Tab-separated table of C-alpha atoms and ligand atoms in Angstrom:
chain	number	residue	atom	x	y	z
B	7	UNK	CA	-177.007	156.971	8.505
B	8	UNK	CA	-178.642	153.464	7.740
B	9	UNK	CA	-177.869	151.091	10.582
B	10	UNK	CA	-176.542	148.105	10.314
B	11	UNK	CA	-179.518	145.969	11.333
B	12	UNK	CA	-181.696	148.004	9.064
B	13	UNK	CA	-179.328	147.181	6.003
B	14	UNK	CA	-179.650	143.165	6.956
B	15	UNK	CA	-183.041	143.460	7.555
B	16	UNK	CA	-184.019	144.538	4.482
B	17	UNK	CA	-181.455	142.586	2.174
B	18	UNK	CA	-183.010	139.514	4.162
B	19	UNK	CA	-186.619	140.927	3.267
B	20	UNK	CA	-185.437	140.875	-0.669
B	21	UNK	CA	-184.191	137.168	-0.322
B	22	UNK	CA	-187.052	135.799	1.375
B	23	UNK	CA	-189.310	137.613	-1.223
B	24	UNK	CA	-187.292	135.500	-4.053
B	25	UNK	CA	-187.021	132.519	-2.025
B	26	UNK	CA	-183.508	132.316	-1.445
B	27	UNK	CA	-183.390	132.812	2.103
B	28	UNK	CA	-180.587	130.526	3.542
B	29	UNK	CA	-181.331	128.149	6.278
B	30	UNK	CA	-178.581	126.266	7.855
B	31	UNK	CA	-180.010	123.124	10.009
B	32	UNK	CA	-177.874	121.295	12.755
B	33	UNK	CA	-177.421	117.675	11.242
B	34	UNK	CA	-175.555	114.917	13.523
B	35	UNK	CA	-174.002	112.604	10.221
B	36	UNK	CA	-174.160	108.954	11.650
B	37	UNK	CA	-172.142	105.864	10.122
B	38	UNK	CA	-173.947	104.425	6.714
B	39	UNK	CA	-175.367	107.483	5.066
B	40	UNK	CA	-177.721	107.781	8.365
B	41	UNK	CA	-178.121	111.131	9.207
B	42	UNK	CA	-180.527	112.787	12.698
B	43	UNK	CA	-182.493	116.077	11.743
B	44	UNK	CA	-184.721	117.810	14.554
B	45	UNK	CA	-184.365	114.682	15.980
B	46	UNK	CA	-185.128	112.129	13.365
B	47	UNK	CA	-183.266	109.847	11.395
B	48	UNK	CA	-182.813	109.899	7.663
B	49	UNK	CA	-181.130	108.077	4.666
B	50	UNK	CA	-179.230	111.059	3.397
B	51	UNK	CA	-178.764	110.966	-0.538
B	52	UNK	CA	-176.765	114.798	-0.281
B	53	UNK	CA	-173.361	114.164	1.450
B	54	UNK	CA	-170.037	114.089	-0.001
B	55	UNK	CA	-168.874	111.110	1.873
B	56	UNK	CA	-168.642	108.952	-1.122
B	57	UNK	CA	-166.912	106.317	0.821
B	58	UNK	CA	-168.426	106.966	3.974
B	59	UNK	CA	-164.630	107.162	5.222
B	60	UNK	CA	-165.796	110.079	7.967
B	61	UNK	CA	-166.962	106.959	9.940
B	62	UNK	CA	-164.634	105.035	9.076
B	63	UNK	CA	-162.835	102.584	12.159
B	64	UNK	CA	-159.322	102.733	11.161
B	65	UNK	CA	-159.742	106.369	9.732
B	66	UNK	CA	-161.040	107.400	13.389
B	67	UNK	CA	-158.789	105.795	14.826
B	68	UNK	CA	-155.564	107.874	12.966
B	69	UNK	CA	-156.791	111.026	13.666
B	70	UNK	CA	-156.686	110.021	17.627
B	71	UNK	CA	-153.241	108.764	17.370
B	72	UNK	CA	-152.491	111.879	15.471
B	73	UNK	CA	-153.765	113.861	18.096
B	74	UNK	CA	-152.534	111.785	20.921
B	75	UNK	CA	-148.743	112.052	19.073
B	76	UNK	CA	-149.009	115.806	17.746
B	77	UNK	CA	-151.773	117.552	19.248
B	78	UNK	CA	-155.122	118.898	18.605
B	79	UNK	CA	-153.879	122.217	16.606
B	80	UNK	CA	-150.687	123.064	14.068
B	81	UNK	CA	-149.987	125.984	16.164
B	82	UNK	CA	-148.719	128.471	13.011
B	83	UNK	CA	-148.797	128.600	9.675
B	84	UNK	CA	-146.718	126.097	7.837
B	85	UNK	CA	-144.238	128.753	7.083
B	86	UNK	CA	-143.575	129.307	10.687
B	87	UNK	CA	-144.097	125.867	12.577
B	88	UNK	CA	-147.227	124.358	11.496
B	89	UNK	CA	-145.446	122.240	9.052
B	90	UNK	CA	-145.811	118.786	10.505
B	91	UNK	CA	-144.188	115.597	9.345
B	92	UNK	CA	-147.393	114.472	8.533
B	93	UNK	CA	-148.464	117.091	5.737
B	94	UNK	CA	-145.112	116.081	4.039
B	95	UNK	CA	-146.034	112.635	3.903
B	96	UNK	CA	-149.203	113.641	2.369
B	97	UNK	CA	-148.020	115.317	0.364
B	98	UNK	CA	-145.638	113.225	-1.307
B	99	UNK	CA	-148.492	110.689	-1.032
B	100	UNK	CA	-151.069	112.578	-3.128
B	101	UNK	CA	-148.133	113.738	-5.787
B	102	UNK	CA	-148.060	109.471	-6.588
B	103	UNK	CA	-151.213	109.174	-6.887
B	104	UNK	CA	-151.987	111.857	-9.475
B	105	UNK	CA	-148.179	111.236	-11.121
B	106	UNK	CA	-146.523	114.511	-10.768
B	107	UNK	CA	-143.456	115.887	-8.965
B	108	UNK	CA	-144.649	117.339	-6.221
B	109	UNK	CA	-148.143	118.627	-4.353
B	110	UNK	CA	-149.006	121.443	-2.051
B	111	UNK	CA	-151.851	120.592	0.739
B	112	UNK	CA	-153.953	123.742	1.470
B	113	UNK	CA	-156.552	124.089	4.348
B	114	UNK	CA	-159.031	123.299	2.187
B	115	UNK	CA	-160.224	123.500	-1.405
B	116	UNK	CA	-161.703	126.878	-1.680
B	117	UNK	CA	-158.294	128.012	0.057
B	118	UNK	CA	-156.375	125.872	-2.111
B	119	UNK	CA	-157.889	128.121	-5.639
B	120	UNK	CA	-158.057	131.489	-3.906
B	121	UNK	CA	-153.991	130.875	-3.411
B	122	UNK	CA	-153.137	128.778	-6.963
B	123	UNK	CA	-155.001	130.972	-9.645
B	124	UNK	CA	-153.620	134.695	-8.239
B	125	UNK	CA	-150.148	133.077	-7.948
B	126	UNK	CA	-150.460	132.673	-11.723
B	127	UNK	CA	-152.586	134.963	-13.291
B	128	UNK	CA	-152.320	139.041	-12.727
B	129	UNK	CA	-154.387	141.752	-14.430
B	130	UNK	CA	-152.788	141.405	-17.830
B	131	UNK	CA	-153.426	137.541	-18.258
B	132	UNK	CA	-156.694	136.102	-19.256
B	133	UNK	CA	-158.747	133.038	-18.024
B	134	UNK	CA	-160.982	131.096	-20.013
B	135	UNK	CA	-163.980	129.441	-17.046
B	136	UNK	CA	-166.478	126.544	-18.297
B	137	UNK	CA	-169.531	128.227	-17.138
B	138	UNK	CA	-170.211	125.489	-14.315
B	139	UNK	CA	-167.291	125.821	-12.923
B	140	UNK	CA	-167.559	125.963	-8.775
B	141	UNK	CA	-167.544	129.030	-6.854
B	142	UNK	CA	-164.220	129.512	-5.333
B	143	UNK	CA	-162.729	128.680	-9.068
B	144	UNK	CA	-164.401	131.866	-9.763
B	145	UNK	CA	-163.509	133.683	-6.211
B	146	UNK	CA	-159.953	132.731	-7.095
B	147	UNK	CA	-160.116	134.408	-10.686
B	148	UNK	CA	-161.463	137.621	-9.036
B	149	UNK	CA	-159.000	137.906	-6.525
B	150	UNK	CA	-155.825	137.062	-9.581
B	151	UNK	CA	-157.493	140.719	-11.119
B	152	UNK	CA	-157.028	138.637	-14.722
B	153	UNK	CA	-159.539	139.099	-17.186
B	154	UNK	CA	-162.739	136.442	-16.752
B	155	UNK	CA	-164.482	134.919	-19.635
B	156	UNK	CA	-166.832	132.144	-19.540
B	157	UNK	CA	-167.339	129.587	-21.936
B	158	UNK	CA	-170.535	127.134	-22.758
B	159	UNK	CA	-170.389	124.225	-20.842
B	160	UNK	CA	-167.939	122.101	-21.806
B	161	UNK	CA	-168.664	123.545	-25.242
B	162	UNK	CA	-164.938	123.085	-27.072
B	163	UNK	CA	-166.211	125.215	-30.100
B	164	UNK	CA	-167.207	128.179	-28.499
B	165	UNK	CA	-164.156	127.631	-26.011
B	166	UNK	CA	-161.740	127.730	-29.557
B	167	UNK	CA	-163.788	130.749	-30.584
B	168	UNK	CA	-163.066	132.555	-27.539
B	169	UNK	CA	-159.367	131.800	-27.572
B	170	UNK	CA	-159.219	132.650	-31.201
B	171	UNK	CA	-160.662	136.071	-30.639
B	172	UNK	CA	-159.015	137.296	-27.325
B	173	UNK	CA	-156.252	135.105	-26.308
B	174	UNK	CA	-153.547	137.440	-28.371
B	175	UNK	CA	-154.690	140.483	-26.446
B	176	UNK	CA	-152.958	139.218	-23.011
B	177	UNK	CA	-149.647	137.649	-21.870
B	178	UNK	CA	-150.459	134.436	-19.912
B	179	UNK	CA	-153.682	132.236	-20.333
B	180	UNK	CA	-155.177	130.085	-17.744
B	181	UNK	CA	-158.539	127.152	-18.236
B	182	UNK	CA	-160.343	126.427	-15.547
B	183	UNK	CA	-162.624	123.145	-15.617
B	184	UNK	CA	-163.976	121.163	-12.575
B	185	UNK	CA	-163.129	117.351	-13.396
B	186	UNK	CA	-166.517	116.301	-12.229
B	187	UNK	CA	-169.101	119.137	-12.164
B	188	UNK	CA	-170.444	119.581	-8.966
B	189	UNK	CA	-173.894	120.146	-9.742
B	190	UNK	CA	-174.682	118.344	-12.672
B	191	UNK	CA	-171.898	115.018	-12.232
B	192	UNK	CA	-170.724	114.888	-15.943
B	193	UNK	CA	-167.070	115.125	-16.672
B	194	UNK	CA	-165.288	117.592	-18.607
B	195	UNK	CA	-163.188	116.322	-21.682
B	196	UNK	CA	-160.187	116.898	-20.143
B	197	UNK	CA	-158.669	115.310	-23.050
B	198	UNK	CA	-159.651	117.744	-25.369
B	199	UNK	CA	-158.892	120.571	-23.631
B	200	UNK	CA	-155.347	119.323	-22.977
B	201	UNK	CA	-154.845	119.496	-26.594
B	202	UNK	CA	-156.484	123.108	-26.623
B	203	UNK	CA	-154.447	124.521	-24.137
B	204	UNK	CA	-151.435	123.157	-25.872
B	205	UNK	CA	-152.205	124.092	-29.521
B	206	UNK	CA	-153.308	127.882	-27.989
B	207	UNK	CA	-150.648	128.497	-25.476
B	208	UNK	CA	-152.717	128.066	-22.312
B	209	UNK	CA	-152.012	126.436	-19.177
B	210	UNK	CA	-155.034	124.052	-17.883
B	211	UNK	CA	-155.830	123.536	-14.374
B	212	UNK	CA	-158.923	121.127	-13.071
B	213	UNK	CA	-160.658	121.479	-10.111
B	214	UNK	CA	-161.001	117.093	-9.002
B	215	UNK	CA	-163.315	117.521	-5.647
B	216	UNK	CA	-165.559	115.066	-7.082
B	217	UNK	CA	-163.375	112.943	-8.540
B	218	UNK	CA	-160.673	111.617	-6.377
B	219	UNK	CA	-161.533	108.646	-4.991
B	220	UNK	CA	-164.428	107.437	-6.969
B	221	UNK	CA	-163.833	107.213	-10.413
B	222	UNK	CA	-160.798	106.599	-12.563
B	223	UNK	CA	-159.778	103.698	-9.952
B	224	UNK	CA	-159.390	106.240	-7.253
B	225	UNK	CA	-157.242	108.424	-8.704
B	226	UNK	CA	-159.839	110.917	-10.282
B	227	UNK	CA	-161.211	112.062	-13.195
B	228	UNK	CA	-157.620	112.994	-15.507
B	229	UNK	CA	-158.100	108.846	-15.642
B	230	UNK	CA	-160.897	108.364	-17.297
B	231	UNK	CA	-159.002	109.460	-20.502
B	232	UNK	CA	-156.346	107.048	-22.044
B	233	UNK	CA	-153.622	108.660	-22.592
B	234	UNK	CA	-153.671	110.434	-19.768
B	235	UNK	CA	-154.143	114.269	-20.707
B	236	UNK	CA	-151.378	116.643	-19.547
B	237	UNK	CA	-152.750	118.808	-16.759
B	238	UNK	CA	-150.236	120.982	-15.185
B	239	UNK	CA	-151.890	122.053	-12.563
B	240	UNK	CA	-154.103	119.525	-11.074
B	241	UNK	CA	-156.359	120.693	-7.879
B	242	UNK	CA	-158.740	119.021	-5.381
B	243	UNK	CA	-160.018	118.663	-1.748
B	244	UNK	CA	-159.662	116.023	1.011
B	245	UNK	CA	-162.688	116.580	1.930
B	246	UNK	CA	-165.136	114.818	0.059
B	247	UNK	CA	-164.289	110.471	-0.931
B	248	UNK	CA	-161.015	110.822	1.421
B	249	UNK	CA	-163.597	111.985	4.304
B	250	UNK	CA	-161.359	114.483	6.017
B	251	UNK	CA	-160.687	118.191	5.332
B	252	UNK	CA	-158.244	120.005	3.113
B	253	UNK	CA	-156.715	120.795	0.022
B	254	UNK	CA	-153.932	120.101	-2.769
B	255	UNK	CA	-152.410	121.101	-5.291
B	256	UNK	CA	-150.108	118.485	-7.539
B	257	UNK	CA	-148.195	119.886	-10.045
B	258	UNK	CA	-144.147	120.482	-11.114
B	259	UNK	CA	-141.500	121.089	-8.853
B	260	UNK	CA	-141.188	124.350	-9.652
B	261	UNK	CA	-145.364	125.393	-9.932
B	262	UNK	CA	-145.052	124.163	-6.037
B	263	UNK	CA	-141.872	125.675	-5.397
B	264	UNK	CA	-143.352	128.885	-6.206
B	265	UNK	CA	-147.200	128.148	-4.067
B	266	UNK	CA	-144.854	127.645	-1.502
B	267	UNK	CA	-143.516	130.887	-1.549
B	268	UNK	CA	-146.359	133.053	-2.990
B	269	UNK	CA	-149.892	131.996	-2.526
B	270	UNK	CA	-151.861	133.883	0.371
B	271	UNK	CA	-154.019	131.372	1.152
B	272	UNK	CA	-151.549	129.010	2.075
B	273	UNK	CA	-148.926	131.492	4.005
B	274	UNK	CA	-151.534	133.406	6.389
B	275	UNK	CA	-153.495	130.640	7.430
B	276	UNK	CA	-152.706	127.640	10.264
B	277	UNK	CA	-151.862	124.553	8.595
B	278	UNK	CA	-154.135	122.160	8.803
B	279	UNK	CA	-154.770	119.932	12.387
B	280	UNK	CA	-152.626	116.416	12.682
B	281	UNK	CA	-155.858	114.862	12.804
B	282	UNK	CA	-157.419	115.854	9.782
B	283	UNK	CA	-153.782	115.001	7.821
B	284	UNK	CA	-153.545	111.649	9.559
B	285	UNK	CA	-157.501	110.831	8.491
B	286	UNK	CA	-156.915	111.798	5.046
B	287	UNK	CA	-153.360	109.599	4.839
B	288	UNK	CA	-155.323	106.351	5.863
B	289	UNK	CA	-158.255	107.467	3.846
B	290	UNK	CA	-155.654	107.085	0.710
B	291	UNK	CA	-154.429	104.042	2.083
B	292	UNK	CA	-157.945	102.161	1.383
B	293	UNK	CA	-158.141	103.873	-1.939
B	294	UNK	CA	-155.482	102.704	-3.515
B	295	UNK	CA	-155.752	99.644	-2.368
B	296	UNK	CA	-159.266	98.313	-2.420
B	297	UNK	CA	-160.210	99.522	-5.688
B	298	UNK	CA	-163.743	97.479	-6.150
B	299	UNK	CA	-164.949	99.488	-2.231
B	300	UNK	CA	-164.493	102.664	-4.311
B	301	UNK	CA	-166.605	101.584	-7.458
B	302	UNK	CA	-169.108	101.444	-5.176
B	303	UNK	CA	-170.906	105.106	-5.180
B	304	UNK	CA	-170.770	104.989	-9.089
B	305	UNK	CA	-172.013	101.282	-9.138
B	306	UNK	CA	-175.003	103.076	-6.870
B	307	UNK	CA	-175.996	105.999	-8.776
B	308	UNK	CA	-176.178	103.711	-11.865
B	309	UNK	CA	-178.334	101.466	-10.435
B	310	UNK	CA	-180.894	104.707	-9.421
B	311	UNK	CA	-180.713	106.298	-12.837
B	312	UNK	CA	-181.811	102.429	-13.884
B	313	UNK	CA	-184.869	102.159	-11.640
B	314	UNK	CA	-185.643	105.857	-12.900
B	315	UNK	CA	-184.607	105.305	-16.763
B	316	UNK	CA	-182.472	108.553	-16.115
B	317	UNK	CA	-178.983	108.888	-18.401
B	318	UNK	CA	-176.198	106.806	-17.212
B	319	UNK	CA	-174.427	108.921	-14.955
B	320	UNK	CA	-170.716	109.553	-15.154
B	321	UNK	CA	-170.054	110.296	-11.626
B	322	UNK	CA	-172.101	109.588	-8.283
B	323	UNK	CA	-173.828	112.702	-8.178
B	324	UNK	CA	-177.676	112.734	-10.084
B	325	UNK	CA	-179.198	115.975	-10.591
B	326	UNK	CA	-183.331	116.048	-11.116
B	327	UNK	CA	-183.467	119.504	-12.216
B	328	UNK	CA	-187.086	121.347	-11.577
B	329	UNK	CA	-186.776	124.341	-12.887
B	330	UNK	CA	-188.657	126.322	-10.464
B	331	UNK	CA	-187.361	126.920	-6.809
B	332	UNK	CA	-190.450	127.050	-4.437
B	333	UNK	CA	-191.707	123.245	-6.624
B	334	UNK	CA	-188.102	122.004	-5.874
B	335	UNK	CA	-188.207	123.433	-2.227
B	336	UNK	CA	-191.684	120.987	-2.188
B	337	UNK	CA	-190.524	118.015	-3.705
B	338	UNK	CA	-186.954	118.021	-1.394
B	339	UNK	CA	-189.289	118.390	1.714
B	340	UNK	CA	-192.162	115.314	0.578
B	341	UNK	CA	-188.805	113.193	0.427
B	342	UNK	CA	-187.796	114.126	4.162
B	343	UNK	CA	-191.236	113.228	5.102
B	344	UNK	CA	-190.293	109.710	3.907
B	345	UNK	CA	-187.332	109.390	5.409
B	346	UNK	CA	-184.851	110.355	2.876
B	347	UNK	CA	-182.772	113.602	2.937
B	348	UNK	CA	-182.034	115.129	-0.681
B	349	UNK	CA	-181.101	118.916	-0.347
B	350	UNK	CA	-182.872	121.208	-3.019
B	351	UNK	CA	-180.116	123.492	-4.844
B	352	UNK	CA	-180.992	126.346	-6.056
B	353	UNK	CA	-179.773	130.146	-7.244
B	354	UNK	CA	-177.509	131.261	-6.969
B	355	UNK	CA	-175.615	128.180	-6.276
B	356	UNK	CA	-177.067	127.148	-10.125
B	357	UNK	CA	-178.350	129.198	-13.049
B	358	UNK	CA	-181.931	130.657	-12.834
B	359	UNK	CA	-184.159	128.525	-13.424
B	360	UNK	CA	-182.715	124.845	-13.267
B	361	UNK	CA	-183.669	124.595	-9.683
B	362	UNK	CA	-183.044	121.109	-8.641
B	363	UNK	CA	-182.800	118.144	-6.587
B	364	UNK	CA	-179.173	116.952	-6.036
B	365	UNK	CA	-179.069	112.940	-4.944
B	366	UNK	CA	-175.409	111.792	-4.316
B	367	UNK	CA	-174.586	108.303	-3.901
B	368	UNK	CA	-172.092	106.437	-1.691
B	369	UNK	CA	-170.500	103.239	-0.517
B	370	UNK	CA	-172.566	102.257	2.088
B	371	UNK	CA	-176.208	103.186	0.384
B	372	UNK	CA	-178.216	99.752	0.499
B	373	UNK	CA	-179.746	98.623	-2.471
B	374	UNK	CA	-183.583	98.765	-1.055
B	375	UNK	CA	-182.598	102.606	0.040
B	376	UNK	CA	-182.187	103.222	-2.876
B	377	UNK	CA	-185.533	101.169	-4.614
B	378	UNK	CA	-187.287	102.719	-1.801
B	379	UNK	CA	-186.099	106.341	-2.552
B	380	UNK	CA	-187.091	105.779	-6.362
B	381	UNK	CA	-190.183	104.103	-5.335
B	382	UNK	CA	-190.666	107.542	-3.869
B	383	UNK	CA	-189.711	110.121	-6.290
B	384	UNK	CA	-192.338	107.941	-8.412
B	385	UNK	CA	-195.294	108.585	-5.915
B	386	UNK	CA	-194.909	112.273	-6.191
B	387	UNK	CA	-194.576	112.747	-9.563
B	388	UNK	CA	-191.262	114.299	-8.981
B	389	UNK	CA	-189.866	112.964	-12.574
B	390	UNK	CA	-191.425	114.346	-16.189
I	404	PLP	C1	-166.383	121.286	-2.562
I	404	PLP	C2	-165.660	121.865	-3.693
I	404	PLP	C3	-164.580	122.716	-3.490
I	404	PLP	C4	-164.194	123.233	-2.141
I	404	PLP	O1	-163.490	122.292	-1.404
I	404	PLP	P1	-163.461	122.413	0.176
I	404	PLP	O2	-162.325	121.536	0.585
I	404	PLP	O3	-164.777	121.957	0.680
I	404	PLP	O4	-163.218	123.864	0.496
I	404	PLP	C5	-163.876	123.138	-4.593
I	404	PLP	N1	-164.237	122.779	-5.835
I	404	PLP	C6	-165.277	121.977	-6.066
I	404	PLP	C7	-165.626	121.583	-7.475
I	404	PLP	C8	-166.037	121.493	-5.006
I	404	PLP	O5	-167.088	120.719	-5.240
């Protein structure tokens, strides 16, 4: 019988041979993008902390109280006693933000579409996947047993095709679409595929991580589009702009009626600590209120893709894509050496291939960080 060691071993063996070897590094995140790595300290351009709320003084400073009022742990599930006055609050806090009846909070976002798509979808409904969708989008499909099929990115012609061709063939119909990509930062038209899932008897569900918080004046990416397209199940995570950890579901009374009662993901896990509720509640206090603070990441990455004549970008996050791994693995490490911190990403996470260097922007990034970092990507030839 092979061992277990000897399995691992040479699985690892494979990856390192390709170059995908995994390494995770101990990073101590600091206030103002600042991050210390084997002991050194580095402008990081590759956190999600678009508002650098994590460090935040009066975000802080709720999760203590939280702690000091409720304690450090839920204690059960929600369904048994986990379900703090807090997560209520939230929750009727993110439902007026995005403008629907209710929301669900989940203990985080990859939790949040693991539990919302197999609630839904069963193994004689379909789902139709934009091809850059994120990872637990697709974990969630798998686990619903529907039927998968991927469309071209954000492609609405070969998304029609599709539908015209299989839709009839099953009973319900889900599309799945991040708001913001996560590796690329463009938007889908979530307008357009409002109208598709209308006209072709399809429910649409977007997956905002990226968005809330930073564009559409806080609210995410479903405002970008006037009128605002009907989404009816709208998804995202507190733990990217709002700085804490978690995720939510907003949606009709009776789509979170039934979460409520159905999806796994939310009724065998522990809710999620006071703390991280109470961060993410004063988190959304600041965003709705000081809308021109939370302009700021976009305001950022437009200013790099200026110094670097690179496309206007639509969202904070500016991919450089490579192509090959080892040459982005190179270019990622010549930045550390300068001080700057830009993670490369590379397959699986994206296609084969477009290897690349992922540079997300926030708040607190000074403009001479960001001259300097440019300045650098210059000196080694990192751009075409
Ligand atoms: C980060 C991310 C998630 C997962 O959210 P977590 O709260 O970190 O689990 C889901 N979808 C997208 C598009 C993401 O970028």
């Amino acid at each position: 019988m092979k061992s277990l060691e000897t399995f691992a071993e040479k699985k690892l063996t494979t990856l390192t041979n390709k170059g995908l070897k995994r390494e995770i590094i101990v990073t101590e995140r600091l206030d103002k993008a600042m991050i210390v790595r084997n002991g050194r300290p580095l402008i990081s351009f590759c956190c999600n902390d678009y508002l650098n709320f994590s460090h935040h003084p009066k975000i802080k400073q709720a999760a203590i109280d939280a702690i000091n009022q409720f304690g450090s742990g839920a204690g059960a599930s929600r369904l048994i006693t986990g379900d703090h006055p807090l997560i209520r609050t939230l929750e009727q806090r993110l439902a007026k933000i995005k403008n629907t009846d209710d929301a669900c909070v989940f203990s985080s976002g990859y939790m949040a579409n693991i539990g919302i798509i197999p609630t839904f979808i069963g193994k004689h409904d379909v789902i139709f996947l934009d091809e850059l969708c994120h990872a637990c989008l697709i974990a969630g499909s798998e686990l619903s047993g529907g039927h998968k099929i991927f469309f071209r990115h954000n492609d609405m012609d070969h998304l029609q095709d599709l539908i015209h061709k299989e839709r009839h063939h099953y009973n319900n119909a889900l599309i799945l679409t991040d708001g913001v990509f996560s590796m690329d930062g463009d938007l889908a038209p979530l307008d357009q595929l409002s109208v598709i899932a209308k006209n072709n008897d399809c429910w649409l569900m977007s997956d905002d991580a990226h968005g809330l918080g930073v564009i559409g004046d806080g609210k995410g990416s479903r405002h970008m589009f006037d009128p605002l397209p009907d989404i009816p199940l709208q998804m995202g995570t507190l733990s990217k702009a709002v700085g804490s950890f978690g995720g939510y579901l907003c949606a009709s009374h009776a789509v979170i009626a039934l979460i409520k009662t159905r999806a796994r993901s939310l009724i065998y896990t522990t809710a999620l600590p006071p703390a991280s509720v109470a961060a993410a509640l004063a988190a959304l206090d600041i965003i709705e209120t000081e809308h021109v603070y939370c302009k700021r990441p976009l305001e950022n990455a437009k200013y790099f893709a200026s110094l670097l004549d690179l496309p206007l970008p639509q969202s904070p996050i500016i991919p450089i894509i490579i192509g090959d791994t080892s040459q982005t693995m190179i270019y990622a490490k010549a930045l550390e050496n300068d001080g700057f911190l830009i993670t490369g990403i590379r397959p699986p996470t994206v296609a084969e291939g477009t290897a690349r260097l992922r540079f997300t922007f926030t708040a607190l990034h000074r403009k001479e960080d960001i001259q300097a970092l440019s300045k650098a990507i210059k000196k080694h030839g990192i751009l075409p």
